[in-house]
PDB file of C-alpha atoms in Angstrom:
ATOM      1  CA  UNK M 246      99.916  99.157 105.934  1.00 78.00           C
ATOM      2  CA  UNK M 247     101.744 101.837 103.960  1.00 86.00           C
ATOM      3  CA  UNK M 248     102.972 101.370 100.401  1.00 92.00           C
ATOM      4  CA  UNK M 249     106.168 103.396 100.708  1.00 89.00           C
ATOM      5  CA  UNK M 250     109.030 103.825  98.290  1.00 88.00           C
ATOM      6  CA  UNK M 251     110.628 100.700  99.712  1.00 85.00           C
ATOM      7  CA  UNK M 252     107.580  98.456  99.099  1.00 88.00           C
ATOM      8  CA  UNK M 253     107.170 100.018  95.680  1.00 92.00           C
ATOM      9  CA  UNK M 254     110.787  99.424  94.696  1.00 88.00           C
ATOM     10  CA  UNK M 255     111.105  95.920  96.064  1.00 84.00           C
ATOM     11  CA  UNK M 256     107.854  94.637  94.561  1.00 90.00           C
ATOM     12  CA  UNK M 257     108.831  96.105  91.186  1.00 91.00           C
ATOM     13  CA  UNK M 258     112.233  94.462  91.562  1.00 85.00           C
ATOM     14  CA  UNK M 259     110.677  91.077  92.389  1.00 85.00           C
ATOM     15  CA  UNK M 260     108.265  91.510  89.483  1.00 90.00           C
ATOM     16  CA  UNK M 261     111.264  92.061  87.184  1.00 89.00           C
ATOM     17  CA  UNK M 262     112.771  88.821  88.510  1.00 83.00           C
ATOM     18  CA  UNK M 263     109.528  87.018  87.520  1.00 84.00           C
ATOM     19  CA  UNK M 264     109.001  85.860  91.110  1.00 82.00           C
ATOM     20  CA  UNK M 265     105.850  87.835  91.851  1.00 84.00           C
ATOM     21  CA  UNK M 266     102.533  85.927  91.723  1.00 87.00           C
ATOM     22  CA  UNK M 267      99.918  87.455  89.424  1.00 90.00           C
ATOM     23  CA  UNK M 268      96.110  87.479  89.228  1.00 88.00           C
ATOM     24  CA  UNK M 269      95.559  85.465  92.383  1.00 90.00           C
ATOM     25  CA  UNK M 270      92.889  85.721  95.066  1.00 96.00           C
ATOM     26  CA  UNK M 271      94.612  88.037  97.568  1.00 96.00           C
ATOM     27  CA  UNK M 272      94.191  88.306 101.347  1.00 97.00           C
ATOM     28  CA  UNK M 273      95.822  91.376 102.843  1.00 97.00           C
ATOM     29  CA  UNK M 274      96.683  91.612 106.543  1.00 97.00           C
ATOM     30  CA  UNK M 275      96.545  95.319 107.245  1.00 93.00           C
ATOM     31  CA  UNK M 276      94.714  97.358 104.611  1.00 94.00           C
ATOM     32  CA  UNK M 277      97.340  99.178 102.576  1.00 93.00           C
ATOM     33  CA  UNK M 278      97.489 102.938 102.079  1.00 94.00           C
ATOM     34  CA  UNK M 279      99.550 104.960  99.615  1.00 96.00           C
ATOM     35  CA  UNK M 280     102.277 106.677 101.664  1.00 93.00           C
ATOM     36  CA  UNK M 281     103.039 109.312  99.052  1.00 92.00           C
ATOM     37  CA  UNK M 282     106.831 109.275  98.862  1.00 91.00           C
ATOM     38  CA  UNK M 283     106.756 107.860  95.315  1.00 94.00           C
ATOM     39  CA  UNK M 284     105.821 110.407  92.612  1.00 95.00           C
ATOM     40  CA  UNK M 285     102.367 109.649  91.306  1.00 96.00           C
ATOM     41  CA  UNK M 286     103.784 110.033  87.787  1.00 97.00           C
ATOM     42  CA  UNK M 287     105.991 106.999  88.431  1.00 97.00           C
ATOM     43  CA  UNK M 288     102.898 104.905  89.172  1.00 97.00           C
ATOM     44  CA  UNK M 289     101.184 106.288  86.058  1.00 97.00           C
ATOM     45  CA  UNK M 290     104.138 105.255  83.905  1.00 97.00           C
ATOM     46  CA  UNK M 291     104.350 101.820  85.505  1.00 98.00           C
ATOM     47  CA  UNK M 292     100.712 101.135  84.689  1.00 98.00           C
ATOM     48  CA  UNK M 293     101.841 100.935  81.057  1.00 97.00           C
ATOM     49  CA  UNK M 294     105.012  98.998  81.894  1.00 97.00           C
ATOM     50  CA  UNK M 295     103.493  96.382  84.223  1.00 97.00           C
ATOM     51  CA  UNK M 296      99.700  96.481  83.970  1.00 96.00           C
ATOM     52  CA  UNK M 297      97.728  94.029  81.864  1.00 96.00           C
ATOM     53  CA  UNK M 298      97.668  95.333  78.298  1.00 95.00           C
ATOM     54  CA  UNK M 299      93.885  95.202  77.994  1.00 96.00           C
ATOM     55  CA  UNK M 300      93.400  96.986  81.351  1.00 96.00           C
ATOM     56  CA  UNK M 301      96.027  99.747  81.211  1.00 97.00           C
ATOM     57  CA  UNK M 302      93.847 102.501  79.812  1.00 98.00           C
ATOM     58  CA  UNK M 303      91.047 101.824  82.291  1.00 97.00           C
ATOM     59  CA  UNK M 304      93.476 101.756  85.243  1.00 98.00           C
ATOM     60  CA  UNK M 305      95.104 104.992  84.066  1.00 98.00           C
ATOM     61  CA  UNK M 306      91.709 106.721  83.769  1.00 98.00           C
ATOM     62  CA  UNK M 307      90.772 105.484  87.244  1.00 97.00           C
ATOM     63  CA  UNK M 308      94.040 106.868  88.640  1.00 98.00           C
ATOM     64  CA  UNK M 309      93.361 110.261  87.041  1.00 97.00           C
ATOM     65  CA  UNK M 310      89.829 110.281  88.430  1.00 97.00           C
ATOM     66  CA  UNK M 311      91.113 109.593  91.958  1.00 97.00           C
ATOM     67  CA  UNK M 312      93.745 112.338  91.649  1.00 97.00           C
ATOM     68  CA  UNK M 313      91.190 114.890  90.399  1.00 97.00           C
ATOM     69  CA  UNK M 314      88.460 114.131  92.936  1.00 96.00           C
ATOM     70  CA  UNK M 315      90.815 113.408  95.865  1.00 95.00           C
ATOM     71  CA  UNK M 316      88.193 111.536  97.951  1.00 95.00           C
ATOM     72  CA  UNK M 317      88.691 110.830 101.671  1.00 93.00           C
ATOM     73  CA  UNK M 318      89.596 107.280 100.631  1.00 94.00           C
ATOM     74  CA  UNK M 319      92.400 108.627  98.381  1.00 96.00           C
ATOM     75  CA  UNK M 320      95.374 106.786  99.993  1.00 96.00           C
ATOM     76  CA  UNK M 321      93.463 103.473 100.016  1.00 95.00           C
ATOM     77  CA  UNK M 322      92.265 103.969  96.429  1.00 96.00           C
ATOM     78  CA  UNK M 323      95.772 104.695  95.129  1.00 97.00           C
ATOM     79  CA  UNK M 324      97.055 101.579  96.909  1.00 97.00           C
ATOM     80  CA  UNK M 325      94.472  99.529  94.977  1.00 96.00           C
ATOM     81  CA  UNK M 326      95.788 101.026  91.722  1.00 97.00           C
ATOM     82  CA  UNK M 327      99.274  99.909  92.761  1.00 97.00           C
ATOM     83  CA  UNK M 328      97.977  96.372  93.341  1.00 97.00           C
ATOM     84  CA  UNK M 329      96.264  96.281  89.949  1.00 96.00           C
ATOM     85  CA  UNK M 330      99.454  97.477  88.299  1.00 97.00           C
ATOM     86  CA  UNK M 331     101.882  95.013  89.832  1.00 96.00           C
ATOM     87  CA  UNK M 332      99.713  92.034  90.882  1.00 96.00           C
ATOM     88  CA  UNK M 333      96.987  92.326  88.194  1.00 96.00           C
ATOM     89  CA  UNK M 334      94.469  91.972  91.025  1.00 95.00           C
ATOM     90  CA  UNK M 335      93.334  93.795  94.161  1.00 94.00           C
ATOM     91  CA  UNK M 336      92.859  92.181  97.581  1.00 95.00           C
ATOM     92  CA  UNK M 337      89.509  90.418  97.803  1.00 94.00           C
ATOM     93  CA  UNK M 338      89.654  90.528 101.603  1.00 96.00           C
ATOM     94  CA  UNK M 339      91.505  92.717 104.105  1.00 96.00           C
ATOM     95  CA  UNK M 340      91.796  92.223 107.863  1.00 96.00           C
ATOM     96  CA  UNK M 341      92.627  95.369 109.837  1.00 93.00           C
ATOM     97  CA  UNK M 342      91.459  97.078 113.015  1.00 87.00           C
ATOM     98  CA  UNK M 343      91.417 100.462 111.242  1.00 83.00           C
ATOM     99  CA  UNK M 344      91.090  99.998 107.465  1.00 83.00           C
ATOM    100  CA  UNK M 345      87.766 101.342 106.160  1.00 87.00           C
ATOM    101  CA  UNK M 346      87.165  98.354 103.872  1.00 90.00           C
ATOM    102  CA  UNK M 347      88.592  95.676 106.157  1.00 93.00           C
ATOM    103  CA  UNK M 348      87.142  93.084 108.485  1.00 94.00           C
ATOM    104  CA  UNK M 349      87.743  94.297 112.040  1.00 95.00           C
ATOM    105  CA  UNK M 350      89.180  91.071 113.457  1.00 95.00           C
ATOM    106  CA  UNK M 351      91.807  90.477 116.140  1.00 96.00           C
ATOM    107  CA  UNK M 352      94.837  88.833 114.524  1.00 96.00           C
ATOM    108  CA  UNK M 353      96.008  87.687 117.974  1.00 97.00           C
ATOM    109  CA  UNK M 354      93.223  85.106 117.804  1.00 97.00           C
ATOM    110  CA  UNK M 355      92.590  82.010 115.711  1.00 97.00           C
ATOM    111  CA  UNK M 356      90.314  83.170 112.898  1.00 97.00           C
ATOM    112  CA  UNK M 357      88.280  80.843 110.698  1.00 96.00           C
ATOM    113  CA  UNK M 358      87.709  82.321 107.257  1.00 95.00           C
ATOM    114  CA  UNK M 359      86.449  79.090 105.653  1.00 92.00           C
ATOM    115  CA  UNK M 360      88.485  79.952 102.588  1.00 95.00           C
ATOM    116  CA  UNK M 361      92.066  79.733 101.365  1.00 97.00           C
ATOM    117  CA  UNK M 362      93.875  82.282  99.214  1.00 97.00           C
ATOM    118  CA  UNK M 363      96.414  82.244  96.396  1.00 95.00           C
ATOM    119  CA  UNK M 364      98.358  85.118  97.973  1.00 95.00           C
ATOM    120  CA  UNK M 365      98.499  86.238 101.615  1.00 97.00           C
ATOM    121  CA  UNK M 366     100.297  89.545 102.196  1.00 96.00           C
ATOM    122  CA  UNK M 367     101.815  90.816 105.440  1.00 96.00           C
ATOM    123  CA  UNK M 368     103.279  94.236 104.675  1.00 93.00           C
ATOM    124  CA  UNK M 369     104.403  95.233 108.152  1.00 91.00           C
ATOM    125  CA  UNK M 370     101.529  93.904 110.268  1.00 95.00           C
ATOM    126  CA  UNK M 371     103.165  90.988 112.113  1.00 96.00           C
ATOM    127  CA  UNK M 372     105.257  93.197 114.410  1.00 96.00           C
ATOM    128  CA  UNK M 373     102.102  94.843 115.756  1.00 96.00           C
ATOM    129  CA  UNK M 374     100.553  91.501 116.782  1.00 97.00           C
ATOM    130  CA  UNK M 375     101.673  90.256 120.178  1.00 98.00           C
ATOM    131  CA  UNK M 376     100.676  86.642 119.528  1.00 98.00           C
ATOM    132  CA  UNK M 377     102.997  86.071 116.579  1.00 97.00           C
ATOM    133  CA  UNK M 378     102.523  82.297 116.781  1.00 98.00           C
ATOM    134  CA  UNK M 379      98.814  82.667 116.087  1.00 98.00           C
ATOM    135  CA  UNK M 380      99.460  85.247 113.384  1.00 98.00           C
ATOM    136  CA  UNK M 381     101.659  82.892 111.362  1.00 98.00           C
ATOM    137  CA  UNK M 382      99.491  79.852 112.094  1.00 98.00           C
ATOM    138  CA  UNK M 383      96.534  81.769 110.685  1.00 98.00           C
ATOM    139  CA  UNK M 384      98.513  82.609 107.535  1.00 98.00           C
ATOM    140  CA  UNK M 385      99.449  78.950 107.128  1.00 98.00           C
ATOM    141  CA  UNK M 386      95.799  77.846 107.214  1.00 98.00           C
ATOM    142  CA  UNK M 387      94.617  80.671 104.954  1.00 98.00           C
ATOM    143  CA  UNK M 388      97.143  79.905 102.186  1.00 98.00           C
ATOM    144  CA  UNK M 389      96.345  77.348  99.485  1.00 97.00           C
ATOM    145  CA  UNK M 390      98.815  74.588  98.712  1.00 97.00           C
ATOM    146  CA  UNK M 391     100.979  76.180  96.036  1.00 95.00           C
ATOM    147  CA  UNK M 392      99.946  79.621  97.301  1.00 95.00           C
ATOM    148  CA  UNK M 393     102.256  82.506  98.142  1.00 94.00           C
ATOM    149  CA  UNK M 394     103.021  84.243 101.439  1.00 96.00           C
ATOM    150  CA  UNK M 395     104.648  87.676 101.123  1.00 94.00           C
ATOM    151  CA  UNK M 396     106.210  89.194 104.232  1.00 95.00           C
ATOM    152  CA  UNK M 397     107.706  92.575 105.068  1.00 94.00           C
ATOM    153  CA  UNK M 398     109.259  92.433 108.538  1.00 95.00           C
ATOM    154  CA  UNK M 399     111.286  95.001 110.508  1.00 94.00           C
ATOM    155  CA  UNK M 400     114.846  93.776 111.029  1.00 93.00           C
ATOM    156  CA  UNK M 401     116.705  96.486 112.929  1.00 91.00           C
ATOM    157  CA  UNK M 402     115.909  99.877 114.393  1.00 89.00           C
ATOM    158  CA  UNK M 403     112.209 100.831 114.204  1.00 87.00           C
ATOM    159  CA  UNK M 404     112.177 102.046 117.791  1.00 87.00           C
ATOM    160  CA  UNK M 405     108.664 102.012 119.275  1.00 91.00           C
ATOM    161  CA  UNK M 406     107.220 100.904 115.935  1.00 91.00           C
ATOM    162  CA  UNK M 407     105.813  97.578 117.125  1.00 94.00           C
ATOM    163  CA  UNK M 408     106.413  94.745 119.576  1.00 96.00           C
ATOM    164  CA  UNK M 409     109.085  92.928 117.555  1.00 96.00           C
ATOM    165  CA  UNK M 410     111.922  93.020 115.085  1.00 95.00           C
ATOM    166  CA  UNK M 411     112.568  89.756 113.197  1.00 95.00           C
ATOM    167  CA  UNK M 412     115.926  88.083 112.678  1.00 92.00           C
ATOM    168  CA  UNK M 413     116.536  86.623 109.192  1.00 91.00           C
ATOM    169  CA  UNK M 414     116.790  83.141 110.734  1.00 92.00           C
ATOM    170  CA  UNK M 415     113.061  83.456 111.461  1.00 95.00           C
ATOM    171  CA  UNK M 416     112.377  83.326 107.709  1.00 94.00           C
ATOM    172  CA  UNK M 417     114.432  80.217 107.003  1.00 94.00           C
ATOM    173  CA  UNK M 418     113.319  78.309 110.108  1.00 96.00           C
ATOM    174  CA  UNK M 419     109.657  79.163 109.512  1.00 97.00           C
ATOM    175  CA  UNK M 420     110.052  77.844 105.973  1.00 96.00           C
ATOM    176  CA  UNK M 421     111.894  74.624 106.785  1.00 94.00           C
ATOM    177  CA  UNK M 422     109.593  73.726 109.688  1.00 95.00           C
ATOM    178  CA  UNK M 423     106.502  74.030 107.496  1.00 97.00           C
ATOM    179  CA  UNK M 424     107.718  72.787 104.112  1.00 94.00           C
ATOM    180  CA  UNK M 425     107.649  76.216 102.487  1.00 97.00           C
ATOM    181  CA  UNK M 426     109.878  77.116  99.575  1.00 95.00           C
ATOM    182  CA  UNK M 427     111.580  80.432 100.228  1.00 91.00           C
ATOM    183  CA  UNK M 428     111.671  81.957  96.734  1.00 89.00           C
ATOM    184  CA  UNK M 429     113.461  85.154  97.656  1.00 87.00           C
ATOM    185  CA  UNK M 430     114.717  86.952 100.754  1.00 91.00           C
ATOM    186  CA  UNK M 431     115.883  90.561 100.569  1.00 90.00           C
ATOM    187  CA  UNK M 432     117.297  92.969 103.135  1.00 91.00           C
ATOM    188  CA  UNK M 433     116.062  96.486 102.368  1.00 89.00           C
ATOM    189  CA  UNK M 434     117.493  99.678 103.839  1.00 85.00           C
ATOM    190  CA  UNK M 435     115.626 102.965 103.901  1.00 76.00           C
ATOM    191  CA  UNK M 436     118.268 105.699 103.892  1.00 74.00           C
ATOM    192  CA  UNK M 437     119.729 105.553 101.328  1.00 79.00           C
ATOM    193  CA  UNK M 438     117.372 103.090  99.649  1.00 81.00           C
ATOM    194  CA  UNK M 439     119.248  99.904  98.764  1.00 85.00           C
ATOM    195  CA  UNK M 440     118.691  96.155  98.641  1.00 87.00           C
ATOM    196  CA  UNK M 441     120.756  93.094  99.450  1.00 88.00           C
ATOM    197  CA  UNK M 442     119.673  89.717  98.084  1.00 88.00           C
ATOM    198  CA  UNK M 443     120.018  87.056 100.804  1.00 88.00           C
ATOM    199  CA  UNK M 444     119.868  83.858  98.776  1.00 81.00           C
ATOM    200  CA  UNK M 445     120.854  81.555 101.643  1.00 88.00           C
ATOM    201  CA  UNK M 446     121.122  81.554 105.403  1.00 89.00           C
ATOM    202  CA  UNK M 447     124.880  81.163 105.022  1.00 90.00           C
ATOM    203  CA  UNK M 448     125.111  84.291 102.889  1.00 89.00           C
ATOM    204  CA  UNK M 449     123.186  86.282 105.495  1.00 89.00           C
ATOM    205  CA  UNK M 450     125.397  85.007 108.331  1.00 90.00           C
ATOM    206  CA  UNK M 451     128.545  85.816 106.360  1.00 91.00           C
ATOM    207  CA  UNK M 452     127.367  89.287 105.362  1.00 90.00           C
ATOM    208  CA  UNK M 453     126.025  90.449 108.710  1.00 88.00           C
ATOM    209  CA  UNK M 454     128.941  88.866 110.530  1.00 89.00           C
ATOM    210  CA  UNK M 455     131.282  91.146 108.610  1.00 93.00           C
ATOM    211  CA  UNK M 456     129.132  94.283 108.288  1.00 90.00           C
ATOM    212  CA  UNK M 457     127.072  96.358 110.717  1.00 88.00           C
ATOM    213  CA  UNK M 458     123.333  95.917 110.425  1.00 87.00           C
ATOM    214  CA  UNK M 459     121.923  99.132 108.953  1.00 84.00           C
ATOM    215  CA  UNK M 460     119.458 101.116 111.023  1.00 83.00           C
ATOM    216  CA  UNK M 461     115.790 100.900 110.057  1.00 85.00           C
ATOM    217  CA  UNK M 462     116.221  97.980 107.678  1.00 90.00           C
ATOM    218  CA  UNK M 463     113.692  95.318 106.794  1.00 92.00           C
ATOM    219  CA  UNK M 464     113.514  91.720 105.656  1.00 93.00           C
ATOM    220  CA  UNK M 465     111.264  90.856 102.712  1.00 92.00           C
ATOM    221  CA  UNK M 466     110.392  87.304 101.793  1.00 92.00           C
ATOM    222  CA  UNK M 467     108.206  85.460  99.308  1.00 92.00           C
ATOM    223  CA  UNK M 468     107.421  81.834 100.190  1.00 93.00           C
ATOM    224  CA  UNK M 469     105.209  79.141  98.724  1.00 95.00           C
ATOM    225  CA  UNK M 470     103.256  76.593 100.771  1.00 97.00           C
ATOM    226  CA  UNK M 471     104.149  73.230  99.297  1.00 96.00           C
ATOM    227  CA  UNK M 472     102.135  70.739 101.386  1.00 95.00           C
ATOM    228  CA  UNK M 473      98.785  70.514 103.136  1.00 94.00           C
ATOM    229  CA  UNK M 474     100.082  69.962 106.673  1.00 95.00           C
ATOM    230  CA  UNK M 475      99.293  71.405 110.080  1.00 97.00           C
ATOM    231  CA  UNK M 476     101.376  74.384 111.144  1.00 98.00           C
ATOM    232  CA  UNK M 477     104.551  73.470 113.018  1.00 96.00           C
ATOM    233  CA  UNK M 478     106.196  75.774 115.548  1.00 95.00           C
ATOM    234  CA  UNK M 479     109.604  76.666 114.078  1.00 94.00           C
ATOM    235  CA  UNK M 480     112.724  75.463 115.852  1.00 91.00           C
ATOM    236  CA  UNK M 481     115.894  77.427 115.298  1.00 91.00           C
ATOM    237  CA  UNK M 482     118.287  75.355 113.204  1.00 90.00           C
ATOM    238  CA  UNK M 483     121.220  75.648 115.634  1.00 88.00           C
ATOM    239  CA  UNK M 484     119.366  73.427 118.130  1.00 89.00           C
ATOM    240  CA  UNK M 485     118.799  70.496 115.758  1.00 81.00           C
ATOM    241  CA  UNK M 486     122.005  68.713 116.713  1.00 70.00           C
ATOM    242  CA  UNK M 487     121.324  69.218 120.432  1.00 62.00           C
ATOM    243  CA  UNK M 488     117.801  67.856 120.116  1.00 56.00           C
ATOM    244  CA  UNK M 489     118.969  64.839 118.121  1.00 55.00           C
ATOM    245  CA  UNK M 490     121.732  64.063 120.636  1.00 51.00           C
ATOM    246  CA  UNK M 491     119.279  64.292 123.536  1.00 50.00           C
ATOM    247  CA  UNK M 492     116.882  61.923 121.760  1.00 43.00           C
ATOM    248  CA  UNK M 493     119.733  59.489 121.115  1.00 43.00           C
ATOM    249  CA  UNK M 494     120.947  59.560 124.715  1.00 48.00           C
ATOM    250  CA  UNK M 495     117.449  58.909 126.075  1.00 47.00           C
ATOM    251  CA  UNK M 496     116.827  55.956 123.744  1.00 46.00           C
TER     252      UNK M 496
END
């Protein structure tokens, strides 16, 4: 998917908060392309601010070579430079119906990769997959215990962009049902570009209960998988009391 100004800014922000995993084995769902709304000079400068010290010169030379030659793979190549800069690694595997370097697999289906990854990244792919249960079950199996799952999900607006928008409660209920630790959740708005840290479910309910939801905003989340358990279908938290009372009355 596209590395736009919003992905660029939020990943840099999370990197500054020391919550971004580095140098892991990365699986990317949707092969990323460089969208082009961030000045290439900003990426060049950030190579020296965020890249590994012993790799900065080589990454910078590679960036210059891509800019000069402008190959057909240009937007994919620049995206890899962005990964090297901020993650200190590039995806070792991509799954995408269209990406030139990706495995052409149907993410609606259960997929056996026979491998688990340190980092699994969903930058705006989930909403294009009709079978979202299978999509997130796949991610659960593909992530190592202690591994990271990074999600970018449309929240509001995005007319005709995909099948779904995702409510913030999806993040917290997915995490609690599957023993994930939700390290950070951020609401990002495109125009003008701004971020709201949603540290807790209660904060999100309070904020969005008092303020209109901005158009074309997204939810970003970084989670860790804490236990080696089978994937559990999330239940929305508001039904816990009802379920418990029904179990008690039938006992």
